[in-house]
């Protein structure tokens, strides 16, 4: 049997703020299980958010390091990339890269989640 990627986990400082951000991208979370929430994603993956305190409950020596995670949400059209970017930045989230037509054939933008993780929005140009 081969191990397979199942969970994309993100450690967050504020669970409510993180859920609010990802809900704006269409992610629906289940019940808060004491600093831990999960959402089923298309394609069979799960997005899991854990608070720093929750991680330290089973790994007391855990130290958060500089962010090295990248998440990318495929949008249905270039116009949706622009609309999602506008919605998120108008809601107060930091726009890292304004929407642009990338040389690799996508409409592309990046917004930071409440913990400073880059979240890319993209759609094929044609």
Coordinates of C-alpha atoms in Angstrom, one line a residue:
X1 CA 0.0 0.0 0.0
X2 CA 1.2 3.5 -0.8
X3 CA 0.9 6.4 1.5
X4 CA -1.3 9.1 0.1
X5 CA -1.7 12.8 0.8
X6 CA -4.9 13.3 2.8
X7 CA -4.7 16.4 4.9
X8 CA -3.5 19.9 4.3
X9 CA -2.9 21.3 7.8
X10 CA -2.5 24.9 8.8
X11 CA -1.6 26.0 12.3
X12 CA -3.4 29.3 13.2
X13 CA -3.3 31.9 15.9
X14 CA -7.0 32.7 15.8
X15 CA -9.3 29.9 14.7
X16 CA -12.3 32.1 14.1
X17 CA -10.4 34.6 12.0
X18 CA -8.9 31.8 9.9
X19 CA -12.3 30.1 9.4
X20 CA -13.8 33.5 8.3
X21 CA -11.0 33.9 5.7
X22 CA -11.3 30.4 4.2
X23 CA -15.1 30.5 4.2
X24 CA -14.9 33.4 1.8
X25 CA -13.2 31.0 -0.5
X26 CA -16.1 28.5 -0.2
X27 CA -14.6 26.2 2.4
X28 CA -17.2 24.9 4.9
X29 CA -15.9 23.6 8.3
X30 CA -17.4 21.1 10.6
X31 CA -17.7 21.5 14.4
X32 CA -14.9 23.0 16.4
X33 CA -13.4 20.2 18.3
X34 CA -11.5 22.2 20.8
X35 CA -9.2 24.2 18.6
X36 CA -9.4 21.9 15.6
X37 CA -11.7 22.0 12.6
X38 CA -11.8 20.1 9.4
X39 CA -13.3 20.7 5.9
X40 CA -13.7 18.2 3.1
X41 CA -12.3 19.6 -0.1
X42 CA -13.0 18.6 -3.7
X43 CA -10.7 15.8 -4.8
X44 CA -10.8 14.0 -1.5
X45 CA -8.5 16.1 0.5
X46 CA -9.2 17.7 3.9
X47 CA -8.2 21.2 5.1
X48 CA -7.5 21.1 8.8
X49 CA -7.0 24.2 11.0
X50 CA -5.4 23.8 14.4
X51 CA -4.7 26.5 17.0
X52 CA -1.2 26.9 18.3
X53 CA -2.6 25.9 21.8
X54 CA -4.1 22.7 20.3
X55 CA -0.7 21.7 18.8
X56 CA 1.0 22.4 22.1
X57 CA -1.5 20.2 23.9
X58 CA 0.2 17.1 22.4
X59 CA 3.6 18.6 21.5
X60 CA 4.5 21.0 24.3
X61 CA 7.9 21.9 22.7
X62 CA 6.3 23.0 19.4
X63 CA 7.6 26.3 18.0
X64 CA 6.0 27.9 15.1
X65 CA 8.5 28.7 12.3
X66 CA 8.4 31.0 9.4
X67 CA 5.6 30.1 7.0
X68 CA 6.5 27.7 4.2
X69 CA 3.0 26.6 3.2
X70 CA 1.4 27.7 0.0
X71 CA -2.3 27.1 -0.9
X72 CA -3.8 27.8 -4.3
X73 CA -7.5 27.9 -5.0
X74 CA -8.6 27.4 -8.6
X75 CA -11.3 29.7 -9.7
X76 CA -13.8 29.1 -12.5
X77 CA -12.7 32.1 -14.6
X78 CA -10.3 35.1 -14.7
X79 CA -13.2 37.3 -13.6
X80 CA -13.6 35.2 -10.5
X81 CA -10.0 35.6 -9.6
X82 CA -10.5 39.4 -9.7
X83 CA -13.8 39.2 -7.8
X84 CA -12.4 37.0 -5.0
X85 CA -9.3 39.2 -4.7
X86 CA -11.4 42.3 -4.4
X87 CA -13.8 40.7 -1.9
X88 CA -10.9 39.5 0.3
X89 CA -8.9 42.8 0.2
X90 CA -12.0 44.9 0.8
X91 CA -12.7 42.7 3.9
X92 CA -9.3 43.7 5.2
X93 CA -7.0 40.9 4.2
X94 CA -3.6 41.8 2.8
X95 CA -3.3 41.6 -1.0
X96 CA 0.2 40.4 -1.7
X97 CA -0.1 40.3 -5.5
X98 CA -2.8 42.1 -7.4
X99 CA -4.5 40.0 -10.2
X100 CA -2.3 39.8 -13.3
X101 CA -2.1 37.7 -16.5
X102 CA 0.8 35.4 -15.8
X103 CA 3.1 34.3 -18.6
X104 CA 2.3 30.7 -17.9
X105 CA -1.3 31.3 -19.0
X106 CA -3.2 32.0 -15.8
X107 CA -5.0 34.9 -14.2
X108 CA -3.1 35.0 -10.8
X109 CA -3.3 36.8 -7.5
X110 CA -2.1 36.2 -3.9
X111 CA -3.8 37.2 -0.7
X112 CA -2.5 36.6 2.8
X113 CA -4.7 34.7 5.3
X114 CA -4.9 36.0 8.9
X115 CA -1.6 34.2 9.8
X116 CA 0.3 35.6 6.9
X117 CA 0.2 32.5 4.7
X118 CA 0.1 33.2 1.0
X119 CA -3.1 32.0 -0.6
X120 CA -3.1 32.0 -4.4
X121 CA -6.1 32.5 -6.6
X122 CA -5.9 31.4 -10.2
X123 CA -7.8 30.5 -13.4
X124 CA -6.7 29.6 -16.9
X125 CA -6.8 32.5 -19.2
X126 CA -8.4 30.5 -22.0

